[in-house]
Amino acid sequence: MDTTYVDLGFARVDVDREARQGVPEVVYGPGKTAGQIAGIVTALLRHNEGPVLVTRIGPDEAEAVTREVPAGRYDAEARLLTWRPAAPRRFTLGIVAAGTADRPVAAEAAAVSTALGMATTAWHDVGVAALDRVLAVRDQLRQQDAVIVVAGMEGALASVVGGLVACPVVAVPTSTGYGASLEGVTALLAMHASCAAGITVVNIDSGFGAAMAAHRLARTCEGPS
């Protein structure tokens, strides 16, 4: 009898998610042993055809997993382990990060988006403290099918970009900032309260969540498979 999941004892792997959402289940690395991650990845590779990803995984754990499941590619900055990346898609995605301290979150968004086949371009250190920096890439941003904005502090970059472009904007608040930034809560609330209407806001530091939102947008643009 066919089932939508594979029971490994320590995990029930959702092998039907690719059919439902266009991409296999993504593995969250923290809290799992290398052996558990390898077991889940093996099941996903066996029962799905698309890219298999492990997020938030450190270099030592990534090395241990790839010893058991060869051919995985590790991006240390993004903390992402990837097998079988997707073929390139026509959907273009811009990623802008306010400051250098926001780069790791932007790197996660870029690496996940690229692994899912989106044509991804990133611009770093274009925060609102010097508006000329973001205005210098305004024309390129307007050519994208969607834009991810990564910003901490007060999160103002999302409103600025949201006012400059017509395409969907996915905002990622980061935990970057001093005391009143409240480890990203200030940016989160500011992005939700943005006067640039229609911005989508994901969880604090969730470059992965932003990339998956872009993936859903891309699937909608591409139409039924």
XYZ file of C-alpha atoms in Angstrom:
225
model
C 0.000 0.000 0.000
C 1.326 3.410 -0.995
C 1.990 5.879 1.809
C 2.748 9.580 1.964
C 5.568 9.070 4.456
C 8.390 6.681 5.264
C 8.681 5.623 8.899
C 12.340 5.456 9.957
C 11.509 4.926 13.608
C 13.057 8.235 14.689
C 11.346 10.240 11.905
C 8.394 10.014 9.546
C 9.732 11.407 6.307
C 7.163 13.227 4.163
C 7.908 11.773 0.726
C 4.705 13.201 -0.779
C 5.630 16.844 -0.275
C 7.327 17.150 -3.665
C 4.058 16.156 -5.357
C 2.127 18.676 -3.245
C 4.513 21.632 -3.236
C 7.067 21.068 -5.974
C 10.050 20.447 -3.700
C 10.877 17.594 -1.297
C 10.771 18.005 2.472
C 13.682 20.142 3.682
C 15.657 18.823 6.662
C 16.265 21.152 9.623
C 19.683 20.191 10.933
C 19.837 21.338 14.592
C 18.761 18.744 17.159
C 19.451 15.790 14.867
C 22.465 13.488 14.852
C 24.510 13.050 11.695
C 23.161 9.503 11.430
C 19.557 10.689 11.655
C 20.143 13.367 9.018
C 21.812 10.840 6.724
C 18.877 8.465 7.122
C 16.338 11.138 6.287
C 18.359 12.385 3.315
C 18.713 8.842 1.967
C 14.940 8.340 2.130
C 14.286 11.663 0.389
C 16.779 10.906 -2.379
C 15.249 7.471 -2.905
C 11.602 8.534 -2.998
C 11.838 11.981 -4.664
C 13.401 13.453 -7.781
C 14.022 17.076 -6.771
C 16.687 18.797 -4.676
C 17.319 17.590 -1.133
C 18.435 20.240 1.373
C 19.655 20.282 4.972
C 19.540 23.724 6.615
C 21.423 25.193 9.583
C 24.080 22.494 9.620
C 27.638 23.107 10.809
C 30.775 22.016 8.930
C 31.617 19.072 11.185
C 28.092 17.657 10.975
C 28.008 18.271 7.207
C 31.243 16.342 6.771
C 29.884 13.447 8.818
C 26.661 13.321 6.800
C 28.408 13.408 3.423
C 30.604 10.503 4.497
C 27.403 8.456 4.725
C 25.594 10.089 1.791
C 28.146 11.156 -0.848
C 27.786 13.931 -3.435
C 26.345 16.528 -1.067
C 27.598 20.080 -1.571
C 28.156 22.245 1.491
C 27.886 26.052 1.643
C 29.552 27.101 4.900
C 28.286 30.698 4.873
C 24.692 29.612 4.259
C 25.067 26.508 6.488
C 23.311 24.557 3.724
C 23.944 21.020 2.493
C 22.517 20.217 -0.938
C 22.042 17.160 -3.131
C 20.675 17.216 -6.664
C 20.056 20.978 -7.121
C 17.174 21.887 -9.409
C 17.592 22.829 -13.040
C 17.582 26.583 -13.735
C 14.176 28.255 -13.897
C 13.197 31.493 -15.597
C 12.111 33.116 -12.343
C 14.538 35.901 -11.362
C 15.067 36.738 -7.708
C 16.935 39.679 -6.224
C 18.240 39.596 -2.658
C 19.280 42.796 -0.882
C 20.927 42.882 2.540
C 21.070 46.059 4.583
C 24.446 45.489 6.251
C 27.390 43.124 6.279
C 26.133 41.704 9.578
C 22.969 40.595 7.748
C 24.997 38.646 5.199
C 24.637 35.144 6.746
C 20.832 35.359 6.580
C 20.992 36.671 3.014
C 23.425 33.875 2.154
C 20.938 31.278 3.385
C 18.186 32.840 1.281
C 20.422 32.936 -1.786
C 21.746 29.388 -1.401
C 18.296 27.862 -0.887
C 16.829 29.858 -3.788
C 19.660 28.826 -6.091
C 19.317 25.160 -5.070
C 15.628 25.417 -6.013
C 16.573 26.675 -9.484
C 15.781 30.373 -9.219
C 18.098 32.810 -11.007
C 19.394 34.622 -7.939
C 21.367 37.859 -7.681
C 22.439 39.364 -4.355
C 23.422 42.890 -3.359
C 25.008 43.414 0.057
C 25.466 46.432 2.344
C 22.826 48.662 0.742
C 21.138 49.855 3.947
C 19.130 53.060 4.380
C 21.813 54.908 6.358
C 23.132 55.857 2.900
C 20.201 55.748 0.489
C 22.416 56.188 -2.557
C 23.534 52.572 -2.111
C 20.091 51.085 -2.678
C 19.180 53.675 -5.297
C 22.269 52.602 -7.243
C 20.716 49.157 -7.765
C 17.123 50.352 -8.192
C 17.001 49.574 -11.922
C 18.291 46.030 -11.392
C 15.761 45.431 -8.622
C 12.922 46.532 -10.872
C 13.891 43.845 -13.377
C 13.385 40.994 -10.883
C 10.322 38.767 -10.605
C 10.578 39.067 -6.798
C 12.900 40.631 -4.243
C 13.950 39.397 -0.796
C 14.973 42.167 1.622
C 17.140 41.233 4.616
C 17.524 43.873 7.341
C 17.959 44.266 11.069
C 18.051 47.408 13.248
C 14.706 49.107 12.490
C 14.113 47.146 9.266
C 13.516 50.252 7.157
C 15.085 48.825 3.996
C 11.993 46.699 3.363
C 9.782 49.800 3.149
C 12.245 51.579 0.874
C 12.501 48.648 -1.545
C 8.758 48.042 -1.297
C 8.197 51.588 -2.501
C 10.668 51.293 -5.380
C 9.570 48.061 -7.071
C 6.297 46.618 -8.366
C 7.165 42.936 -7.922
C 6.479 40.902 -4.751
C 8.769 41.749 -1.815
C 9.589 39.227 0.899
C 11.071 40.851 4.009
C 13.351 39.061 6.462
C 13.969 40.783 9.817
C 17.299 39.888 11.349
C 18.486 39.876 14.942
C 21.184 42.431 14.047
C 21.130 45.592 16.152
C 21.599 47.225 19.529
C 19.420 46.878 22.635
C 16.169 48.434 21.429
C 16.324 46.265 18.324
C 15.208 43.464 20.679
C 17.022 40.750 18.719
C 14.957 41.342 15.599
C 11.549 42.034 17.121
C 11.738 45.752 16.257
C 12.521 45.003 12.610
C 9.799 42.328 12.526
C 7.125 44.728 13.775
C 8.344 47.558 11.546
C 8.161 45.358 8.462
C 4.650 44.251 9.391
C 3.671 47.901 9.871
C 5.309 49.094 6.642
C 3.470 51.762 4.672
C 4.657 50.028 1.474
C 1.576 47.880 1.000
C 1.715 44.178 0.242
C 5.076 43.208 1.712
C 5.326 39.605 2.891
C 7.211 39.186 6.188
C 8.801 35.945 7.373
C 10.318 34.933 10.702
C 13.394 36.556 12.275
C 16.651 35.394 10.612
C 14.703 33.031 8.326
C 16.481 33.284 5.003
C 15.131 29.787 4.368
C 11.532 30.939 4.896
C 12.007 33.808 2.454
C 13.436 31.491 -0.200
C 10.503 29.117 0.190
C 8.064 32.034 -0.167
C 9.831 32.956 -3.398
C 9.583 29.322 -4.527
C 5.808 29.403 -4.039
C 5.611 32.618 -6.058
C 7.713 31.064 -8.796
C 5.471 27.979 -8.963
C 2.420 30.221 -9.312
C 4.078 32.166 -12.141
C 5.126 28.959 -13.894
C 1.626 27.476 -13.717
C 0.669 23.806 -13.301
C 3.394 21.289 -14.089
